[in-house]
XYZ file of C-alpha atoms in Angstrom:
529
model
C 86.250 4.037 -29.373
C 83.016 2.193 -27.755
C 85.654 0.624 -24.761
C 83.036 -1.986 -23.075
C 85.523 -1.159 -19.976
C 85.068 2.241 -19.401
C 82.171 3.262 -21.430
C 78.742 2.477 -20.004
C 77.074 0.996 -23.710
C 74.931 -2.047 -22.151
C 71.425 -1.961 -21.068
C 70.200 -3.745 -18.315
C 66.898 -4.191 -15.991
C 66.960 -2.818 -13.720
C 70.085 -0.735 -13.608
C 70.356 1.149 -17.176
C 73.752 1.035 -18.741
C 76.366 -0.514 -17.681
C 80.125 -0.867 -18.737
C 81.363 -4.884 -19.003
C 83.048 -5.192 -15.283
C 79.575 -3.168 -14.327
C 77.574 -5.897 -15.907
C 79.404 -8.720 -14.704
C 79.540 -7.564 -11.188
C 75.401 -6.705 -11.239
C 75.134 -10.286 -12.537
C 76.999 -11.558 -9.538
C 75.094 -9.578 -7.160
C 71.796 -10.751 -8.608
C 70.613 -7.614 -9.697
C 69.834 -8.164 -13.094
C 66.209 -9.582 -14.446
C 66.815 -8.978 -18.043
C 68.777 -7.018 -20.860
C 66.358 -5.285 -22.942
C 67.892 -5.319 -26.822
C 68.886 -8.803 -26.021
C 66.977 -11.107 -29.357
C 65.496 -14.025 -27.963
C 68.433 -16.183 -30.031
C 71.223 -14.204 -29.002
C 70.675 -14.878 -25.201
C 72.286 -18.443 -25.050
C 75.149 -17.561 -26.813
C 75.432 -14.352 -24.540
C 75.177 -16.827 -21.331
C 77.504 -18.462 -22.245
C 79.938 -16.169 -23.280
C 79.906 -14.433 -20.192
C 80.465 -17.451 -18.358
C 82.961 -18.364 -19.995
C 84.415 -14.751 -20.103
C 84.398 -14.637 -16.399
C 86.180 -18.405 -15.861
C 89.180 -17.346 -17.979
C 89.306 -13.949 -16.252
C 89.182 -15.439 -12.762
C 91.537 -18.325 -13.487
C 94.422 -15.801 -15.005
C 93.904 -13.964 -11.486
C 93.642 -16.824 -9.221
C 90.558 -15.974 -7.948
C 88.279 -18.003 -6.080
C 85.881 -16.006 -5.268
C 83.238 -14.596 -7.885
C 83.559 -10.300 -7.295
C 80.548 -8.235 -7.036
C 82.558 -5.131 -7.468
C 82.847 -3.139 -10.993
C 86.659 -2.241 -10.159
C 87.694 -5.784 -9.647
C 86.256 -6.779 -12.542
C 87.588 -4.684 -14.511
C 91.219 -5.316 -13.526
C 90.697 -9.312 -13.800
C 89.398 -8.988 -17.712
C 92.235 -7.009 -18.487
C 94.351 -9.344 -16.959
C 93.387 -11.452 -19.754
C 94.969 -8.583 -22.285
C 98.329 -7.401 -20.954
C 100.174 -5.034 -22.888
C 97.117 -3.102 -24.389
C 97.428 0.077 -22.674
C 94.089 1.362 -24.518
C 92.140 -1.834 -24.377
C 92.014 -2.235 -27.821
C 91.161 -5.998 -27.609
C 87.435 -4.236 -25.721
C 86.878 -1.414 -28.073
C 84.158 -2.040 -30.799
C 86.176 0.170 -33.452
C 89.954 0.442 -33.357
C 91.271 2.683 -36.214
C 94.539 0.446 -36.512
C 92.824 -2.947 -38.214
C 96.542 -4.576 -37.497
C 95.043 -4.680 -33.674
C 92.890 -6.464 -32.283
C 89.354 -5.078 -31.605
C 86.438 -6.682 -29.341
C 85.750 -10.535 -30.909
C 87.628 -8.470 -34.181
C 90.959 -10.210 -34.523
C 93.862 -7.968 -36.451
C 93.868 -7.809 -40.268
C 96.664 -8.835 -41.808
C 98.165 -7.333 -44.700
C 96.918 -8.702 -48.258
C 93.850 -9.463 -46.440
C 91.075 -7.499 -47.894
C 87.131 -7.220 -45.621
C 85.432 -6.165 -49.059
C 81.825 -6.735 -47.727
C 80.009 -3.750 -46.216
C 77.786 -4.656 -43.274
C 75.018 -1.702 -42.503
C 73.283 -2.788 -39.461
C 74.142 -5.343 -36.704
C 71.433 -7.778 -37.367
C 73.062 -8.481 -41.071
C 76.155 -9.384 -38.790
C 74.155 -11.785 -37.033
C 74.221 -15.754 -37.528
C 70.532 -16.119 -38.214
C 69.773 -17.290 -41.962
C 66.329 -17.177 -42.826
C 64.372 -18.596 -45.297
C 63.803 -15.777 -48.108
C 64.447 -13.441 -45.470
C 60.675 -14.105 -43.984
C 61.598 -15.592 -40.528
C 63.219 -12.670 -39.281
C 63.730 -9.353 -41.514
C 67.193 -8.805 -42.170
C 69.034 -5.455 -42.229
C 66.393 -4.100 -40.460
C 68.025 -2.463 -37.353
C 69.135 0.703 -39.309
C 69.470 2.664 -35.954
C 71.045 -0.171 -34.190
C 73.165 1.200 -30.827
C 76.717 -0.101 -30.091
C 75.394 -2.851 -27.602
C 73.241 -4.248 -30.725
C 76.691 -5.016 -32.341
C 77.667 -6.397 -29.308
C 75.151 -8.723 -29.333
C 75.784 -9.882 -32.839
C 79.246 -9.961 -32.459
C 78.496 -12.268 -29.750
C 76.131 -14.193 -31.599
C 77.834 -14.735 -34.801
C 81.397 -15.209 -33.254
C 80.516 -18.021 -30.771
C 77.328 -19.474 -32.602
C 78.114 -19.233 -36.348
C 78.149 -22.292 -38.661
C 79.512 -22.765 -42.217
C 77.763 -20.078 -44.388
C 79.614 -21.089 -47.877
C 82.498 -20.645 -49.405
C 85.173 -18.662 -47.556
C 82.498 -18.239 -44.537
C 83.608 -20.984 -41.798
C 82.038 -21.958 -38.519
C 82.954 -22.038 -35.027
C 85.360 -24.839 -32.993
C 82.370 -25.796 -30.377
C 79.875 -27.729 -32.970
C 79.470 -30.730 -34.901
C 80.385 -29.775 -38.498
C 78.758 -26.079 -40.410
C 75.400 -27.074 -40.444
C 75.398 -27.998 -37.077
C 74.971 -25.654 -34.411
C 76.125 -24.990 -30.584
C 73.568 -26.279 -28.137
C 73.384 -25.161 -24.895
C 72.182 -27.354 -21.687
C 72.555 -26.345 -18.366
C 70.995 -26.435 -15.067
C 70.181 -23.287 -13.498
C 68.786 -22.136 -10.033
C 65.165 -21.250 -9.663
C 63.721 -18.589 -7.641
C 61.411 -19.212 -4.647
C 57.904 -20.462 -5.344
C 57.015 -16.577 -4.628
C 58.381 -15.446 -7.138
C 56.186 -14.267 -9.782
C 58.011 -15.589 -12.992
C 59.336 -18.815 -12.499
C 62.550 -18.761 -14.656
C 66.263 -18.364 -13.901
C 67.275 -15.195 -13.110
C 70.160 -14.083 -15.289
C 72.409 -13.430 -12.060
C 72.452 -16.576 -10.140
C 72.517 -18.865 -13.471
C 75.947 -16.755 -14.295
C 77.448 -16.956 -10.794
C 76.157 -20.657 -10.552
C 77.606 -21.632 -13.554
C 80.971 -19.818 -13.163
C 81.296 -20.865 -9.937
C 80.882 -24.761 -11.644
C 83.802 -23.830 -14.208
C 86.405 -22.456 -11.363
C 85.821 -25.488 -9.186
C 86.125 -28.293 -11.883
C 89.025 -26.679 -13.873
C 91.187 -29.167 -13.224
C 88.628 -32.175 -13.316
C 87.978 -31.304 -16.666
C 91.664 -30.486 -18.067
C 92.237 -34.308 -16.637
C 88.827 -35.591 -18.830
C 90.262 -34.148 -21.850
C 93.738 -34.451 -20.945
C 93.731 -35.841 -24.656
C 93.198 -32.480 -26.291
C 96.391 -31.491 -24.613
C 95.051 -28.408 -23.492
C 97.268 -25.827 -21.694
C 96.794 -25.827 -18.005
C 97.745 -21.966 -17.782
C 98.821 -19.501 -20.066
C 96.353 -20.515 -23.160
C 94.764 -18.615 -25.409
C 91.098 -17.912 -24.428
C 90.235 -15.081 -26.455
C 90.735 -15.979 -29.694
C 90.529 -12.406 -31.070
C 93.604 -11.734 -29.892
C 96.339 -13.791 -32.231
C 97.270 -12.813 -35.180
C 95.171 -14.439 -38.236
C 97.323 -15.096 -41.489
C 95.585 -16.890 -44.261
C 95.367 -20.334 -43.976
C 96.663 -20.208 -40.239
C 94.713 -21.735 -37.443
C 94.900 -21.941 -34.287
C 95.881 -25.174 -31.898
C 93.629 -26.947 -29.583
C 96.870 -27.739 -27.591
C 97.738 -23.703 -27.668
C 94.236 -22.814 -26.409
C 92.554 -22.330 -22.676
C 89.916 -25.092 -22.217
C 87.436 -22.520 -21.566
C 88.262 -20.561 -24.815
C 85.791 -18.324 -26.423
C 85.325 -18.860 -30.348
C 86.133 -16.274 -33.326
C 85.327 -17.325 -36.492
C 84.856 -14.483 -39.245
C 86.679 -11.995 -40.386
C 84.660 -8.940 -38.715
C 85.904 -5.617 -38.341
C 83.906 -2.346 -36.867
C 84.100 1.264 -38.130
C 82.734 4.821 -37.707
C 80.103 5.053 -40.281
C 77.747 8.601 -41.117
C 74.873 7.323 -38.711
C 77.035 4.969 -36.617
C 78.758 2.106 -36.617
C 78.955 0.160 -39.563
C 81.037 -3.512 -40.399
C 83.322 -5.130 -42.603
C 83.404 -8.577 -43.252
C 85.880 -10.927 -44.705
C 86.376 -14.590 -45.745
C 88.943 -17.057 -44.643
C 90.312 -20.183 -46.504
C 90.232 -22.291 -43.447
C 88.156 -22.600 -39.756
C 90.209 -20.483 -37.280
C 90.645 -23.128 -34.916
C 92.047 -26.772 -36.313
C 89.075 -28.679 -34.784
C 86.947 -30.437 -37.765
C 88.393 -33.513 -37.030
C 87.076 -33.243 -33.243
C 83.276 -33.097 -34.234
C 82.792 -30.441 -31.745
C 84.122 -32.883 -28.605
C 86.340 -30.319 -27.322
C 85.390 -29.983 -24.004
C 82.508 -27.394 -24.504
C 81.089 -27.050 -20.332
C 77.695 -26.443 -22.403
C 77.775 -29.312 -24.878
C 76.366 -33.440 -24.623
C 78.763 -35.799 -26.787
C 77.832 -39.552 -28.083
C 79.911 -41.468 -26.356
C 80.482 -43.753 -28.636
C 80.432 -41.808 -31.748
C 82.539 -38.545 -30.030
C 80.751 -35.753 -31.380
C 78.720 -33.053 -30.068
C 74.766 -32.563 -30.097
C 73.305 -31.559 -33.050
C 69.596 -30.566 -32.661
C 68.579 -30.266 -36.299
C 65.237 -29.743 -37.088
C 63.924 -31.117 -33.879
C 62.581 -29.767 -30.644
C 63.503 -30.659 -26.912
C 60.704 -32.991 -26.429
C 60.304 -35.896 -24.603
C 62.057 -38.098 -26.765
C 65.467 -36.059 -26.611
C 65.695 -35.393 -23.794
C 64.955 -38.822 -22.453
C 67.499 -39.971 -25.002
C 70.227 -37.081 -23.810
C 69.314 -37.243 -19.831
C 68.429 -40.726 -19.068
C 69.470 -42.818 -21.521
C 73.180 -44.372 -22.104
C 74.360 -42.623 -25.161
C 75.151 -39.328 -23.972
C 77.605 -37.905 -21.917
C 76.180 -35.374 -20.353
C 77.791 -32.081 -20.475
C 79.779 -30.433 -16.960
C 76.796 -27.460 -16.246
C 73.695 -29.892 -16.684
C 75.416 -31.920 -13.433
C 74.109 -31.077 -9.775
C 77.086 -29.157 -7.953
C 78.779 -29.902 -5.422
C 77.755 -26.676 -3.403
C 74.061 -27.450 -4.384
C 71.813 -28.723 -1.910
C 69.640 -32.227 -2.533
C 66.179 -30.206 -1.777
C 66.951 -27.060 -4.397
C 64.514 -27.343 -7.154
C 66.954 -26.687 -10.410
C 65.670 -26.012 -14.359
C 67.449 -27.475 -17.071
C 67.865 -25.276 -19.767
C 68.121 -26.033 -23.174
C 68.541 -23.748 -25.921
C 69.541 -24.443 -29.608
C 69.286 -22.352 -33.083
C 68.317 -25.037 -35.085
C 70.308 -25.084 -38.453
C 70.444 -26.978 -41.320
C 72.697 -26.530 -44.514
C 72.304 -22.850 -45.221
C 69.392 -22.338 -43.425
C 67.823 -22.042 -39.963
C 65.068 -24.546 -38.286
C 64.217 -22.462 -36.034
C 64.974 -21.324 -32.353
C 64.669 -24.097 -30.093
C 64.443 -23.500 -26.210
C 63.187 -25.440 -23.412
C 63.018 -24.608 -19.335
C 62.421 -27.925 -17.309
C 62.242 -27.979 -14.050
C 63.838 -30.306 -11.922
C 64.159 -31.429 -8.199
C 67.358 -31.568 -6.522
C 66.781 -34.997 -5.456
C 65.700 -35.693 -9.311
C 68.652 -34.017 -10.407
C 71.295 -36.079 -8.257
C 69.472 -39.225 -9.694
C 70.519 -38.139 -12.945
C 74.224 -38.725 -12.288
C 73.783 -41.910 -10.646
C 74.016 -45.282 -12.803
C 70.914 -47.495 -11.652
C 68.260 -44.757 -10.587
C 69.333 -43.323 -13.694
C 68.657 -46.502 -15.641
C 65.154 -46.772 -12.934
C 64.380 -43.099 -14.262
C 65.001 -44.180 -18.447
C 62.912 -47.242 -17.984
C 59.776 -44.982 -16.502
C 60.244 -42.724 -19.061
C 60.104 -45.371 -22.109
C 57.078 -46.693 -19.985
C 55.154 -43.879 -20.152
C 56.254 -43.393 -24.023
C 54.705 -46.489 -24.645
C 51.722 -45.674 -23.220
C 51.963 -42.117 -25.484
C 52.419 -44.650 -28.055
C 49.006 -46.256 -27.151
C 47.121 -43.137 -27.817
C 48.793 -42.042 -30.562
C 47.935 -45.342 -32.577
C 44.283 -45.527 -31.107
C 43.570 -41.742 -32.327
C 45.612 -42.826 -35.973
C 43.520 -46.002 -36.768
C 39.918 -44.556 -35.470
C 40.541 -41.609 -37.382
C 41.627 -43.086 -40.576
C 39.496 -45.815 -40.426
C 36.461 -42.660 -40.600
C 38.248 -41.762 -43.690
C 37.582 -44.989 -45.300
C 33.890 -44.443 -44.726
C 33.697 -47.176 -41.446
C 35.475 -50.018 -43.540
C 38.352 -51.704 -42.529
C 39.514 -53.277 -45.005
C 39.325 -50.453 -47.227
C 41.838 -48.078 -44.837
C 45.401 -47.192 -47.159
C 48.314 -45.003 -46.728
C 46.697 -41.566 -47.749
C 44.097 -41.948 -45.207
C 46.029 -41.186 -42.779
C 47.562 -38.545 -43.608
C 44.225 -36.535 -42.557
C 45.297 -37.992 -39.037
C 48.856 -36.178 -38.990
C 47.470 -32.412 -37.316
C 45.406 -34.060 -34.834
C 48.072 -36.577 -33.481
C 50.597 -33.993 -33.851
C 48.621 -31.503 -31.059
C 48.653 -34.588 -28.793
C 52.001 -35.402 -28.557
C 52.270 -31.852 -27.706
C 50.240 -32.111 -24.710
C 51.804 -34.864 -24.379
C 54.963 -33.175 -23.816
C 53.650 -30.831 -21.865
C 52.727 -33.811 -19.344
C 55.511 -36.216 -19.799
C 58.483 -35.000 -16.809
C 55.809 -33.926 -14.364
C 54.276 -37.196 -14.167
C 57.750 -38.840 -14.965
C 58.955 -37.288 -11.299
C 55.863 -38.232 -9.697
C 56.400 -41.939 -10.464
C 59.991 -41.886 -9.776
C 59.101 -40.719 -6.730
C 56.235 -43.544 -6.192
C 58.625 -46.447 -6.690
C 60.176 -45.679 -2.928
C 56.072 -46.530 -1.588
C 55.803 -49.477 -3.562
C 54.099 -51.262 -6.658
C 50.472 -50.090 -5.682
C 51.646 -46.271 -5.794
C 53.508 -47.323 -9.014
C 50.255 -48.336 -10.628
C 47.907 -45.676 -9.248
C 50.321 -42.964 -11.193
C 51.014 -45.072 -14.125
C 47.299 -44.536 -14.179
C 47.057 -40.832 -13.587
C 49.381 -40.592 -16.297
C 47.034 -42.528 -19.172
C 44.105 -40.498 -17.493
C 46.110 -37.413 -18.364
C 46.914 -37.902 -21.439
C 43.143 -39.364 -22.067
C 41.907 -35.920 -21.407
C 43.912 -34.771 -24.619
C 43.050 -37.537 -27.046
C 39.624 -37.424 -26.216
C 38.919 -34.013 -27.074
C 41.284 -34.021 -30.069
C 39.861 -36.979 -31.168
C 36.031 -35.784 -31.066
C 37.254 -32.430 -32.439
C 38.884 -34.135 -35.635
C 36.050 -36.732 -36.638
C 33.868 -34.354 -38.369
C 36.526 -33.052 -40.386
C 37.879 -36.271 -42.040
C 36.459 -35.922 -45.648
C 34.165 -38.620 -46.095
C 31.262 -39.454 -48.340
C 28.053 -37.910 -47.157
C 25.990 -41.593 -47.545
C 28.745 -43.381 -45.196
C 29.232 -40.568 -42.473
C 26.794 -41.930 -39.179
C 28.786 -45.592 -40.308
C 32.595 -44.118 -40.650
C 31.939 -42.162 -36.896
C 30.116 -44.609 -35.228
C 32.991 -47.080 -35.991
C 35.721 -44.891 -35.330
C 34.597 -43.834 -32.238
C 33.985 -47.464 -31.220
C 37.736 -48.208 -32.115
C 39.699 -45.680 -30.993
C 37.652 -46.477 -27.362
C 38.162 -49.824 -28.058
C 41.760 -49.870 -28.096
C 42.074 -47.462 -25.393
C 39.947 -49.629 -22.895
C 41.918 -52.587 -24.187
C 45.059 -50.964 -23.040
C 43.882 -49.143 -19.836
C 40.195 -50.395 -18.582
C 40.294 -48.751 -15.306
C 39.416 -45.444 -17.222
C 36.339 -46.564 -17.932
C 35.055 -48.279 -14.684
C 33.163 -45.230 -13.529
C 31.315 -44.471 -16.646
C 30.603 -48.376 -16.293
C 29.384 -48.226 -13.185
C 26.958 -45.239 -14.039
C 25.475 -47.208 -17.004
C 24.890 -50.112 -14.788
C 23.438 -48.166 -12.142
C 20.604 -46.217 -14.758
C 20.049 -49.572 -16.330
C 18.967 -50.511 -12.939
């Protein structure tokens, strides 16, 4: 029942519903702009699973090619499940729990699901905090692509959820979670949204995972991962209690399981079945997530996989993870080989933030980046040239930051000095925290620009290393001005506590960067004349 091969139960636009082969091959025609019930967390781990769908599928039938047809597609994913005559292993419900159903592996016997699951989005990994983030259990009409979704979601994104609920292979410990960065292709400057279209970041990026295969089974020829005939979907085996699976018996482009999830006919639908599981499906915990995920950046030195935490993609990770030496950088955030120098490329970065039994939030970031910007990236010293600008101009953040802090707690003192402690400020924290977000918004723009300025020498350098503290004056400025009247401070020592703050925090700014005021200078000298 619900076969994703034959049965048309996914939405996309354009194009309606689709079957699985009819997806994949609209995706490698291009003719996909969005999926409709797709939740804006769900759609990283969905990327990815396709992707990775599509590598094993096309590896087991020596394929080089990526097909745009719906019949070829359909015969290379069930190449990947011989000996299924009724494609159990892509139904959402099969009757016989001793079978495998889609990302369901078989129950075995003594193994008892005994929680009911009413509605997809209780199946799904997001935890929320007293259930106000997101509602949960909300989707009580939910269609069979919904579950899809969820499956998807929780399967290949799920971290430890307590006793007898385990996480996934491809992450740093439970209360980690998978993060995804990639590079993807933009669409001309015509386009009217500038963001990767779903079709050419799938065939880029599976195109990226045929052609490196073998690069990659040599970089983690450690993991002693088979070279053909592993497992990639995971659903299939057999799943005794306390059995797991090998890293040595999988496919290096495996796709995670990690519940015990199975899908029935309910009154109004579908409805689930969950289970628990003594121990992770796959025998990874000791890897720390290093297991080869095309997706993932590991610490070099410490061999473990991102974990995003509480954070955002900001400046400061991703200078850390992109320019700087700790990181290796993970297979689809590298230039291809079949990319040209002048394509403009985004980076995409996408995490659901997680912490220990609870979420952070849904972290995503598109940045776009030049081709020639992008090649730099991989090479040693213009890397190192790029890491240097970009702890330059953090530094000059830095500057701004500091000059806003001490003006604006020195107004909380009443104009004093000497009378400025800890607690003041803290009425400085909302203010400084909306300029490092413009801040951010600035910060790779400008970074490009003065890559790009180094090749016409050490005036050009200067004139954007300018443009850049003019930039982010704009910002502090306003924030600043907006703020002062707002720091409590006695009534008797107000005209005192802004006149001095205002005098510092343009103090220290001049100090650091006095060509931004030569022009109002200049004016004042020429009405004084």
């Amino acid at each position: 029942m619900y076969n994703l091969l034959t049965q048309p139960l996914l939405q996309a636009a354009p194009g309606g519903a689709m079957t699985l082969p009819g997806l994949m091959a609209a995706l490698a025609r291009d003719d996909i702009e969005s999926f409709p019930a797709l939740r804006p967390h769900q759609g990283p781990g969905w990327h990815m699973f396709l992707v990775q769908l599509a590598a094993l599928a096309l590896h087991r039938a020596e394929a080089s090619d990526i097909p745009t047809d719906e019949t070829e597609w359909t015969r290379a994913l069930r190449g990947l499940t011989p000996g299924y005559d009724a494609d159990e292993p892509w139904c959402l419900i099969v009757k016989d729990w001793g079978q495998p159903a889609f990302l369901q592996p078989p129950v075995p016997d003594g193994v008892t699901l005994g929680n009911s699951l009413a509605t997809p989005d209780s199946l799904d990994l997001l935890i929320t905090a007293r259930n106000h983030d997101l509602k949960q259990a909300v989707a009580r009409h939910g269609a069979a692509e919904d579950w899809v979704f969820a499956l998807v979601s929780l399967q290949t994104g799920e971290g430890f959820g307590g006793a007898g609920n385990q996480g996934i292979a491809r992450m740093n410990g439970g209360s980690s979670s998978r993060a995804m960065l990639s590079l993807a292709p933009l669409p001309p400057v015509t386009a009217k949204v500038m963001s990767p279209r779903p079709g050419a970041w799938f065939r880029r990026d599976v195109a990226v995972l045929l052609e490196m295969r073998e690069a990659e089974l040599e970089r983690y020829q450690h993991l002693d991962y088979r070279p053909t005939g592993g497992l990639g979907l995971t659903w299939l085996a057999q799943w005794r209690e306390s059995e797991q699976l090998q890293i040595k018996d999988l496919d290096i482009w495996f796709i995670d399981i990690c519940r015990r999830i199975r899908l029935a006919a309910g009154p109004d639908g579908l409805i689930g079945w969950r289970g628990n599981s003594k121990a992770t499906r796959i025998n990874a915990k000791h890897l720390n997530g290093a297991v080869g995920d095309p997706f993932a950046f590991v610490h070099k030195t410490e061999n473990k996989s991102l974990t995003l935490g509480g954070r955002d993609f900001d400046y400061r990770i991703l200078s850390d993870l992109v320019l700087g030496d700790d990181w290796a950088p993970s297979l689809l955030s590298q230039p291809a080989s079949f990319e040209r120098e002048n394509e403009t490329l985004a980076l995409v970065c996408a995490a659901l933030a997680r912490g220990n039994s609870k979420t952070e939030g849904f972290k995503s970031r598109i940045l776009p980046i030049g081709g020639r910007i992008s090649r730099a990236l991989t090479l040693g010293p213009k890397r190192k040239a790029l890491h240097q600008l970009a702890q330059a101009q953090m530094k000059a953040i830095e500057i701004f930051d500091k000059a806003m802090g001490y003006a604006l707690a020195l107004a909380a003192a009443g104009g004093d000095r000497d009378k400025i402690k800890k607690e003041h400020y803290a009425y400085t924290s909302e203010s400084r925290a909306q300029f490092d977000r413009a801040a951010d918004d600035l910060f790779f723009d400008h970074l490009w620009a003065r890559y790009d300025a180094q090749e016409r020498g050490a005036d050009a350098l200067k004139q954007e290393e300018l443009r850049f503290a003019k930039a982010l004056f704009t910002p502090a400025d306003r924030l600043f001005r907006a703020a002062l009247p707002t720091i409590p401070c006695a009534g008797i020592y107000r005209p005192r506590a802004e006149a001095r703050a205002t005098d510092a925090f343009r103090g220290r700014v001049h100090h650091a960067y006095p060509e931004l005021f030569e022009r109002q200078q200049h004016k004042e000298a020429g009405n004084a004349t």
